[in-house]
Amino acid sequence: MMNIDALLTTYYVDQAHARRVADLALALFDATAEPYSLNADGRYLLEVGALLHNVGLTTNPAEHHLVGRDLVLGQLTDGFAPRERAIVAAQVAFHRKKVRPQVEPAYLALGNKARIETLHYAAILRVADGLDHSQSQTTVLHTVSRTTSGFCLHLTGPYAQEDGERAMVKADLWARVFGESLAMVVENAGEEAPHGFQWGKEAAQPEQAQALDAPITQPDDPEASETGMLQPWYAQATTPLAELGRVLLRRQLRRMLLAERDVRADTDIEAVHALRVATRRLRAILRLLAPVYSGSDLRKYNKGIGRIAREASAVRDRDVLLDDLTRQAASLPLELQPGLATLIERLGSERKAAYAALIKHLNRDDHAAFVQRCARMMNDHTQWDDQPRVCDLGGSTIWRHYEALRAYDRGGLPADIAQLHMMRIEGKRMRYVLELFSDTLGEHAETAVNALVGFQDHLGELNDLDVARALLAPHRRDATTGAAVAAYMTLREEHGHQLIAELPERWTQLNSPAYRQILIDLLLNL
């Protein structure tokens, strides 16, 4: 845990830019506090958010708003309460890119009043950050005047025009939360740039929203990688397993909520797949973290996420089947096409009903409350044991999952499809564990994961066949669709026999001494 100064120093934050943005943010706060009824107690939280908005830049430039959020939640001390830390973290998360509050765990963990405050501070921070887009610290905010539609910023400085334009682009959240517009006027625009200052390549193109997120390299730093970036703090073997877990839980919860948004749009069938994958990864992380979580509600989180997965599976299984039926249609005799068309129509109706049930679940008030509880659990340290490190539990966890997978081979692979399905689930769990530790294990973890993916996908096709059998069973007995189902399933069963024949070769790769050596070499990184 670190205080603000330690975070700024450790992560090589450009403190001149950070201080400038903080001063501009405070000036905007003071000018608008009364008309916008801003909470005076939050002024300091705005300042802290401004100082730390780029704290993740030297770790991951492309995602530095999310890395910075995790740094604040995991490492900021200075006597901040969990609520205050979450408000600062959400500001950092919202300072760039499109602001989507309903997918941000730091924001969702807050109560309604704190959420409103957070959006106020984030709106101000985005504008302040834009006002030093040049990172020259030369644009001066002279006054903030009231207009009939909002406020106008009066700016001076050699780069005031460019900085002001960038601030207006980033004022999108301002308009959303305050309901008023923001304008700017540049005075004395002809001033020359300060001697010795040059625009960077990124700042020379203010229309490129992400251009200024250039990394600050520190090649002499022992923690820096070959690219000049600091290694993620959560990737170190000595990192508390609970801290790694909290970072990964926030990442996957955000992905789940982004997928929920896309599922509601229903324009891409892959959105349901993304939702189901995110739920599976969340549950895998929760299983991994059981030894370091002291709360009694872990099973409730698993159960709630599992409910979402089941509702999504009912849709996804029909999407997969409908997609394959459409692709196989040309292989079926002409006389079966009317029955096939009826089958596809009926499955489409089933899919529509399953989708409606999924949306109904996602729109429930208790689902929103469940998501908030999940977010709070991920952001609050009180129920976590931060003593066990990744290196203490990571190796045994990986090897335990590998042994569980190998246990299905008892002188040969199981012939029962249900057992193969369970083997697939175990392989998927091992894959998720390897991926969870991938930043710590290093680049060679991908080799171990890819072998698992190939085997898992092979078993996945067999599982899809079994699902197709179950979904089509009622239609096989129907006079209109029965013949089409029988012909289609004949094609699928033939392919299934081929998959079964190829499976031992796939398994041999995973069950080999060479693969075990790969795992052992990975464990040495812990």
XYZ file of C-alpha atoms in Angstrom:
526
model
C 0.000 0.000 0.000
C 1.253 3.493 -0.840
C 0.357 7.106 -0.274
C -0.249 9.525 -3.149
C 3.355 10.716 -3.409
C 4.662 7.145 -3.429
C 2.270 6.174 -6.220
C 3.312 9.183 -8.295
C 6.977 8.364 -7.820
C 6.812 4.591 -8.157
C 4.851 4.721 -11.403
C 6.805 7.629 -12.914
C 3.820 9.902 -13.322
C 4.515 13.153 -15.178
C 3.924 15.245 -12.081
C 3.979 18.592 -13.878
C 1.054 17.452 -16.038
C -0.702 15.819 -13.076
C -0.411 18.961 -10.961
C -1.594 21.149 -13.836
C -4.650 18.980 -14.429
C -5.402 18.997 -10.703
C -5.188 22.800 -10.520
C -7.434 23.185 -13.559
C -9.925 20.716 -12.096
C -10.049 22.607 -8.802
C -10.566 25.889 -10.634
C -13.482 24.383 -12.557
C -14.889 22.924 -9.349
C -14.752 26.267 -7.545
C -16.373 28.098 -10.456
C -19.284 25.667 -10.739
C -19.719 24.425 -7.162
C -22.638 26.687 -6.281
C -24.763 26.430 -9.469
C -24.200 22.683 -9.695
C -24.520 22.067 -5.935
C -21.225 20.221 -5.791
C -20.285 18.591 -2.519
C -17.478 20.658 -0.957
C -16.185 17.585 0.877
C -15.455 15.971 -2.485
C -13.095 18.698 -3.670
C -10.096 16.827 -2.293
C -11.232 13.575 -3.922
C -11.353 15.381 -7.266
C -7.820 16.649 -6.694
C -6.559 13.151 -5.878
C -8.276 11.706 -8.944
C -6.642 14.368 -11.104
C -3.198 13.724 -9.643
C -3.511 9.982 -10.214
C -5.383 9.929 -13.523
C -2.297 8.759 -15.457
C -0.825 6.497 -12.775
C -1.300 3.410 -14.972
C 0.341 4.923 -18.059
C 3.790 3.417 -17.529
C 2.316 -0.058 -17.009
C -0.172 -0.326 -19.881
C -0.703 2.774 -22.056
C -3.651 1.349 -23.996
C -5.568 0.398 -20.847
C -4.028 2.832 -18.390
C -7.388 4.124 -17.190
C -8.309 0.602 -16.019
C -4.826 -0.230 -14.714
C -4.854 3.071 -12.835
C -8.236 2.230 -11.349
C -6.847 -1.061 -10.028
C -3.758 0.661 -8.649
C -5.930 3.096 -6.708
C -8.199 0.358 -5.376
C -5.321 -1.916 -4.462
C -2.541 0.405 -3.316
C -3.814 3.828 -2.266
C -3.696 4.434 1.501
C -3.538 7.897 3.127
C -6.539 7.045 5.272
C -9.055 6.730 2.454
C -12.233 4.843 3.286
C -13.382 2.209 0.766
C -16.075 4.592 -0.522
C -13.561 7.394 -1.079
C -11.067 5.060 -2.734
C -13.800 3.828 -5.097
C -14.746 7.413 -6.022
C -11.118 8.221 -6.876
C -10.713 4.933 -8.782
C -13.846 5.547 -10.834
C -12.587 9.008 -11.786
C -9.374 7.439 -13.052
C -11.377 4.860 -15.011
C -13.588 7.566 -16.537
C -10.911 10.111 -17.472
C -10.557 8.772 -21.024
C -12.516 6.916 -23.697
C -16.301 6.691 -23.696
C -17.703 6.717 -20.177
C -19.936 3.711 -19.473
C -20.784 3.900 -15.763
C -22.942 0.779 -15.767
C -20.016 -1.502 -16.613
C -17.453 -0.027 -14.186
C -17.046 -2.058 -10.948
C -15.589 0.836 -8.937
C -18.637 2.951 -9.766
C -21.163 0.145 -9.292
C -19.881 -0.535 -5.777
C -21.049 2.922 -4.691
C -24.417 4.066 -3.406
C -26.610 6.371 -5.483
C -25.403 9.612 -3.886
C -21.731 8.695 -4.284
C -22.352 7.680 -7.900
C -23.740 11.124 -8.698
C -20.746 12.787 -7.033
C -18.344 10.547 -8.923
C -19.822 11.479 -12.281
C -19.602 15.172 -11.341
C -15.903 14.873 -10.505
C -15.178 12.729 -13.557
C -16.874 15.250 -15.849
C -14.681 18.024 -14.434
C -11.528 15.888 -14.610
C -12.064 15.041 -18.280
C -12.283 18.719 -19.207
C -9.264 19.616 -17.062
C -7.237 16.840 -18.683
C -8.176 18.174 -22.105
C -7.010 21.665 -21.133
C -3.459 20.311 -20.849
C -3.717 18.070 -23.902
C -0.428 19.548 -25.130
C 1.195 18.584 -21.815
C 2.918 21.964 -22.038
C 1.322 23.438 -18.895
C 0.965 26.720 -20.801
C -2.807 26.973 -21.271
C -4.236 29.265 -18.614
C -7.850 29.219 -17.485
C -8.391 32.935 -16.755
C -12.095 32.963 -15.995
C -15.189 30.810 -16.142
C -18.229 32.830 -17.142
C -21.910 31.947 -16.970
C -23.856 31.755 -20.236
C -27.511 31.195 -21.001
C -26.813 27.543 -21.784
C -24.002 26.722 -19.347
C -20.451 27.986 -18.893
C -17.691 29.420 -21.057
C -13.964 28.902 -20.410
C -11.716 31.876 -21.188
C -8.277 30.585 -22.142
C -4.902 32.042 -23.014
C -1.638 30.477 -24.043
C 0.208 29.380 -27.190
C -1.656 26.051 -27.321
C -4.936 27.252 -25.862
C -6.834 26.625 -29.094
C -5.741 22.991 -29.391
C -6.087 22.330 -25.667
C -9.471 24.000 -25.579
C -10.745 22.000 -28.531
C -9.656 18.787 -26.847
C -11.402 19.856 -23.646
C -14.626 20.439 -25.604
C -14.408 16.912 -27.047
C -13.997 15.535 -23.525
C -16.915 17.639 -22.257
C -19.352 14.945 -23.412
C -19.784 13.690 -19.864
C -20.166 17.270 -18.600
C -23.205 17.736 -20.836
C -24.669 14.406 -19.716
C -24.367 14.901 -15.962
C -24.860 18.666 -15.644
C -27.366 19.039 -18.483
C -25.640 22.173 -19.746
C -23.169 23.002 -22.468
C -19.569 24.083 -22.131
C -17.911 26.535 -24.509
C -14.488 28.123 -24.740
C -12.986 31.382 -25.923
C -9.292 31.808 -26.674
C -7.848 35.221 -25.923
C -4.433 36.419 -27.210
C -4.267 33.391 -29.498
C -1.178 34.666 -31.259
C 1.238 34.086 -28.383
C 4.336 32.113 -29.293
C 5.214 28.766 -27.789
C 7.642 28.879 -24.870
C 11.276 28.570 -25.906
C 12.394 24.971 -26.237
C 8.890 23.437 -26.173
C 7.826 21.202 -29.061
C 4.616 19.364 -29.717
C 4.968 15.605 -29.521
C 3.703 13.555 -32.445
C 0.684 12.562 -30.408
C -0.314 16.039 -29.275
C 0.020 17.461 -32.796
C -3.197 15.665 -33.773
C -5.833 16.605 -31.190
C -8.556 14.847 -33.156
C -7.022 11.494 -32.232
C -8.620 10.884 -28.863
C -6.093 8.382 -27.546
C -2.938 9.907 -29.016
C -1.665 11.608 -25.896
C -1.452 8.382 -23.958
C 2.195 7.943 -24.908
C 4.276 5.998 -22.368
C 6.902 7.561 -20.169
C 9.772 5.111 -20.414
C 12.240 4.590 -17.609
C 14.937 2.310 -19.046
C 17.040 2.452 -15.904
C 14.268 1.113 -13.704
C 14.885 -2.501 -12.614
C 11.193 -3.363 -12.926
C 10.939 -2.047 -16.509
C 10.520 -4.533 -19.345
C 12.334 -4.464 -22.676
C 9.608 -2.170 -24.025
C 10.264 0.393 -21.286
C 7.015 -0.432 -19.505
C 6.789 -1.358 -15.846
C 5.691 -4.919 -15.195
C 2.135 -5.075 -13.818
C 2.341 -5.202 -10.024
C -0.210 -8.021 -9.968
C 2.002 -10.147 -12.279
C 4.724 -10.600 -9.679
C 4.946 -14.003 -8.005
C 5.056 -12.300 -4.606
C 1.767 -10.480 -5.182
C -0.999 -11.519 -2.772
C -3.255 -14.011 -4.512
C -6.239 -12.009 -3.267
C -4.982 -8.835 -4.990
C -4.465 -10.657 -8.295
C -7.932 -12.112 -7.887
C -9.578 -8.754 -7.250
C -7.949 -7.306 -10.370
C -9.119 -10.239 -12.491
C -12.622 -10.233 -11.002
C -13.057 -6.560 -11.896
C -11.774 -7.249 -15.400
C -14.199 -10.115 -15.965
C -17.174 -8.375 -14.337
C -16.635 -5.453 -16.694
C -16.524 -7.837 -19.658
C -19.692 -9.543 -18.486
C -21.501 -6.220 -18.208
C -20.255 -5.098 -21.631
C -21.564 -8.372 -23.022
C -24.909 -7.775 -21.286
C -25.170 -4.454 -23.096
C -24.505 -6.151 -26.448
C -26.932 -8.970 -25.644
C -29.692 -6.430 -25.131
C -28.954 -4.978 -28.590
C -29.272 -8.526 -30.046
C -27.420 -7.642 -33.243
C -24.640 -10.235 -32.940
C -25.113 -13.802 -31.711
C -21.532 -13.756 -30.411
C -22.655 -11.363 -27.655
C -24.414 -14.221 -25.838
C -21.275 -16.325 -26.232
C -19.171 -13.495 -24.739
C -21.608 -13.250 -21.822
C -21.392 -16.977 -21.120
C -17.585 -16.990 -21.351
C -17.343 -14.068 -18.910
C -19.567 -15.873 -16.391
C -17.438 -18.999 -16.653
C -14.255 -17.057 -16.078
C -15.768 -15.270 -13.113
C -16.713 -18.578 -11.530
C -13.249 -19.986 -12.243
C -11.645 -17.025 -10.474
C -13.988 -17.380 -7.508
C -13.045 -21.046 -7.164
C -9.382 -20.103 -7.277
C -9.853 -17.477 -4.569
C -11.775 -19.645 -2.106
C -8.689 -20.173 0.127
C -8.163 -16.414 0.581
C -11.768 -15.203 0.947
C -13.178 -15.279 4.466
C -16.731 -14.228 3.665
C -19.549 -16.743 3.893
C -21.220 -15.588 0.666
C -18.834 -16.980 -1.962
C -21.298 -19.721 -2.889
C -24.013 -17.097 -3.371
C -21.833 -15.258 -5.881
C -21.125 -18.511 -7.702
C -24.810 -19.386 -7.721
C -25.871 -15.945 -8.996
C -23.324 -15.967 -11.798
C -24.294 -19.549 -12.624
C -27.913 -18.447 -13.065
C -26.839 -15.920 -15.685
C -24.767 -18.614 -17.419
C -27.743 -21.015 -17.566
C -30.050 -18.393 -19.040
C -27.387 -17.490 -21.610
C -26.748 -21.156 -22.453
C -30.379 -21.693 -23.423
C -29.938 -18.990 -26.067
C -26.408 -19.880 -27.122
C -27.147 -23.591 -27.628
C -29.901 -22.730 -30.090
C -27.721 -20.142 -31.832
C -25.057 -22.791 -32.433
C -27.605 -25.348 -33.648
C -29.376 -22.881 -35.947
C -26.061 -21.786 -37.412
C -25.061 -25.382 -38.180
C -28.488 -26.272 -39.591
C -28.249 -23.326 -41.969
C -24.774 -24.366 -43.113
C -25.814 -28.012 -43.583
C -29.065 -27.223 -45.395
C -27.564 -27.648 -48.856
C -26.397 -31.177 -47.949
C -29.940 -32.409 -47.316
C -32.222 -33.745 -50.096
C -34.535 -31.301 -51.831
C -37.668 -33.078 -50.618
C -36.603 -32.452 -46.984
C -36.176 -28.694 -47.394
C -39.764 -27.768 -46.379
C -39.423 -29.789 -43.178
C -36.027 -28.230 -42.542
C -37.474 -24.737 -43.005
C -40.207 -25.548 -40.479
C -37.591 -26.894 -38.066
C -35.484 -23.757 -38.339
C -38.584 -21.607 -37.794
C -39.565 -23.542 -34.655
C -36.043 -23.439 -33.239
C -36.030 -19.710 -33.950
C -39.176 -19.377 -31.842
C -37.511 -21.357 -29.046
C -34.485 -19.108 -29.283
C -36.726 -16.040 -29.103
C -38.384 -17.348 -25.936
C -35.009 -18.189 -24.363
C -33.706 -14.729 -25.262
C -36.769 -13.106 -23.675
C -36.147 -15.090 -20.481
C -32.503 -13.987 -20.454
C -33.423 -10.332 -20.884
C -36.088 -10.619 -18.211
C -33.469 -11.936 -15.802
C -30.955 -9.219 -16.684
C -33.612 -6.540 -16.168
C -34.629 -7.743 -12.712
C -33.977 -5.414 -9.785
C -32.337 -8.222 -7.843
C -29.878 -8.740 -10.719
C -28.762 -5.099 -10.460
C -28.446 -5.530 -6.686
C -26.437 -8.727 -7.208
C -24.024 -6.929 -9.544
C -23.553 -4.181 -6.962
C -22.758 -6.758 -4.264
C -20.239 -8.398 -6.579
C -18.583 -5.038 -7.253
C -18.351 -4.258 -3.550
C -16.818 -7.636 -2.821
C -14.148 -6.992 -5.469
C -13.236 -3.555 -4.143
C -13.326 -4.061 -0.377
C -10.276 -5.642 1.282
C -11.904 -6.475 4.605
C -12.968 -10.043 3.787
C -9.777 -10.997 1.994
C -6.618 -12.633 3.327
C -3.730 -10.782 1.669
C -1.038 -12.976 3.201
C -0.883 -15.976 0.785
C 1.026 -15.034 -2.348
C 0.703 -16.236 -5.922
C 3.933 -18.204 -5.507
C 2.527 -19.928 -2.406
C -0.608 -21.342 -4.039
C -0.235 -20.955 -7.815
C 1.901 -24.010 -8.530
C -0.146 -26.466 -6.506
C -3.366 -25.081 -7.993
C -2.179 -25.612 -11.571
C -0.876 -29.102 -10.889
C -4.033 -30.102 -8.994
C -6.157 -29.190 -12.005
C -3.850 -31.145 -14.302
C -4.127 -34.229 -12.090
C -7.920 -33.886 -12.034
C -7.911 -33.839 -15.841
C -5.646 -36.908 -16.096
C -7.834 -38.809 -13.652
C -10.397 -39.335 -16.434
C -7.879 -41.526 -18.285
C -8.094 -44.976 -16.665
C -6.266 -47.041 -19.204
C -8.044 -45.100 -21.916
C -10.469 -42.241 -22.371
C -14.047 -42.709 -21.165
C -16.549 -43.944 -23.727
C -19.507 -42.297 -21.993
C -20.355 -38.889 -23.492
C -21.309 -37.532 -20.066
C -17.845 -38.409 -18.736
C -16.222 -36.759 -21.752
C -18.287 -33.665 -21.042
C -17.025 -33.612 -17.447
C -13.485 -34.065 -18.751
C -14.023 -31.074 -21.034
C -15.158 -28.966 -18.081
C -12.074 -29.989 -16.102
C -9.857 -29.095 -19.035
C -11.569 -25.736 -19.313
C -10.982 -25.074 -15.624
C -7.299 -25.846 -16.014
C -7.118 -23.566 -19.026
C -8.729 -20.735 -17.071
C -6.280 -21.219 -14.191
C -3.309 -21.022 -16.574
C -4.764 -17.902 -18.153
C -5.362 -16.332 -14.733
C -1.676 -16.758 -13.896
C -0.464 -15.998 -17.431
C 1.089 -12.609 -16.589
C 3.148 -14.263 -13.858
C 3.989 -17.439 -15.781
C 5.368 -15.560 -18.780
C 5.015 -15.879 -22.523
C 5.457 -19.677 -22.592
C 2.146 -20.122 -20.783
C 0.506 -19.735 -24.178
C 2.062 -23.037 -25.320
C 0.427 -24.917 -22.450
C -2.890 -23.138 -23.004
C -2.986 -23.777 -26.766
C -2.650 -27.531 -26.267
C -5.592 -27.423 -23.870
C -7.659 -25.314 -26.257
C -7.229 -27.823 -29.070
C -8.374 -30.723 -26.887
C -11.167 -28.671 -25.335
C -12.498 -27.569 -28.743
C -12.500 -31.185 -29.918
C -14.559 -32.226 -26.905
C -16.674 -29.111 -27.422
C -17.798 -30.359 -30.825
C -18.826 -33.655 -29.244
C -20.752 -31.731 -26.590
C -22.479 -29.680 -29.286
C -23.584 -32.957 -30.875
C -25.026 -34.141 -27.574
C -26.837 -30.819 -27.099
C -28.223 -31.084 -30.635
C -29.597 -34.541 -29.830
C -31.440 -33.176 -26.801
C -32.791 -30.047 -28.505
C -33.968 -31.930 -31.588
C -35.513 -34.916 -29.776
C -39.052 -33.388 -29.651
C -38.840 -32.345 -33.302
C -37.651 -35.796 -34.381
C -40.962 -37.248 -33.275
C -42.940 -34.652 -35.239
C -44.403 -35.716 -38.595
C -43.501 -32.425 -40.297
C -39.898 -32.148 -39.148
C -38.956 -35.721 -38.222
C -37.444 -36.740 -41.561
C -35.330 -33.582 -41.781
C -34.078 -34.073 -38.230
C -33.171 -37.703 -38.936
C -31.214 -36.803 -42.074
C -29.441 -33.919 -40.355
C -28.519 -36.017 -37.308
C -27.129 -38.736 -39.574
C -24.617 -36.172 -40.871
C -23.825 -35.038 -37.355
C -23.394 -38.582 -36.013
C -20.978 -39.427 -38.834
C -18.885 -36.424 -37.885
C -19.162 -37.454 -34.227
C -17.667 -40.877 -34.983
C -14.746 -39.143 -36.681
C -14.228 -36.892 -33.644
C -14.196 -39.896 -31.315
C -11.612 -41.619 -33.506
C -9.329 -38.559 -33.450
C -9.675 -37.908 -29.723
C -6.920 -40.251 -28.414
C -4.333 -38.522 -30.573
C -5.412 -35.150 -29.183
C -5.223 -36.455 -25.632
C -1.764 -37.993 -26.112
C -0.274 -34.532 -26.487
C -1.668 -33.397 -23.123
C -0.859 -36.651 -21.371
C 2.755 -36.750 -22.504
C 5.974 -36.262 -20.490
C 6.766 -33.369 -22.834
C 3.615 -31.516 -21.786
C 4.291 -32.181 -18.121
C 7.770 -30.715 -18.613
C 6.208 -27.590 -20.079
C 4.081 -27.243 -16.950
C 7.054 -27.820 -14.647
C 9.076 -25.168 -16.471
C 6.187 -22.741 -16.035
C 5.935 -23.461 -12.323
C 9.582 -22.493 -11.912
C 8.516 -18.917 -12.723
C 6.545 -18.927 -9.485
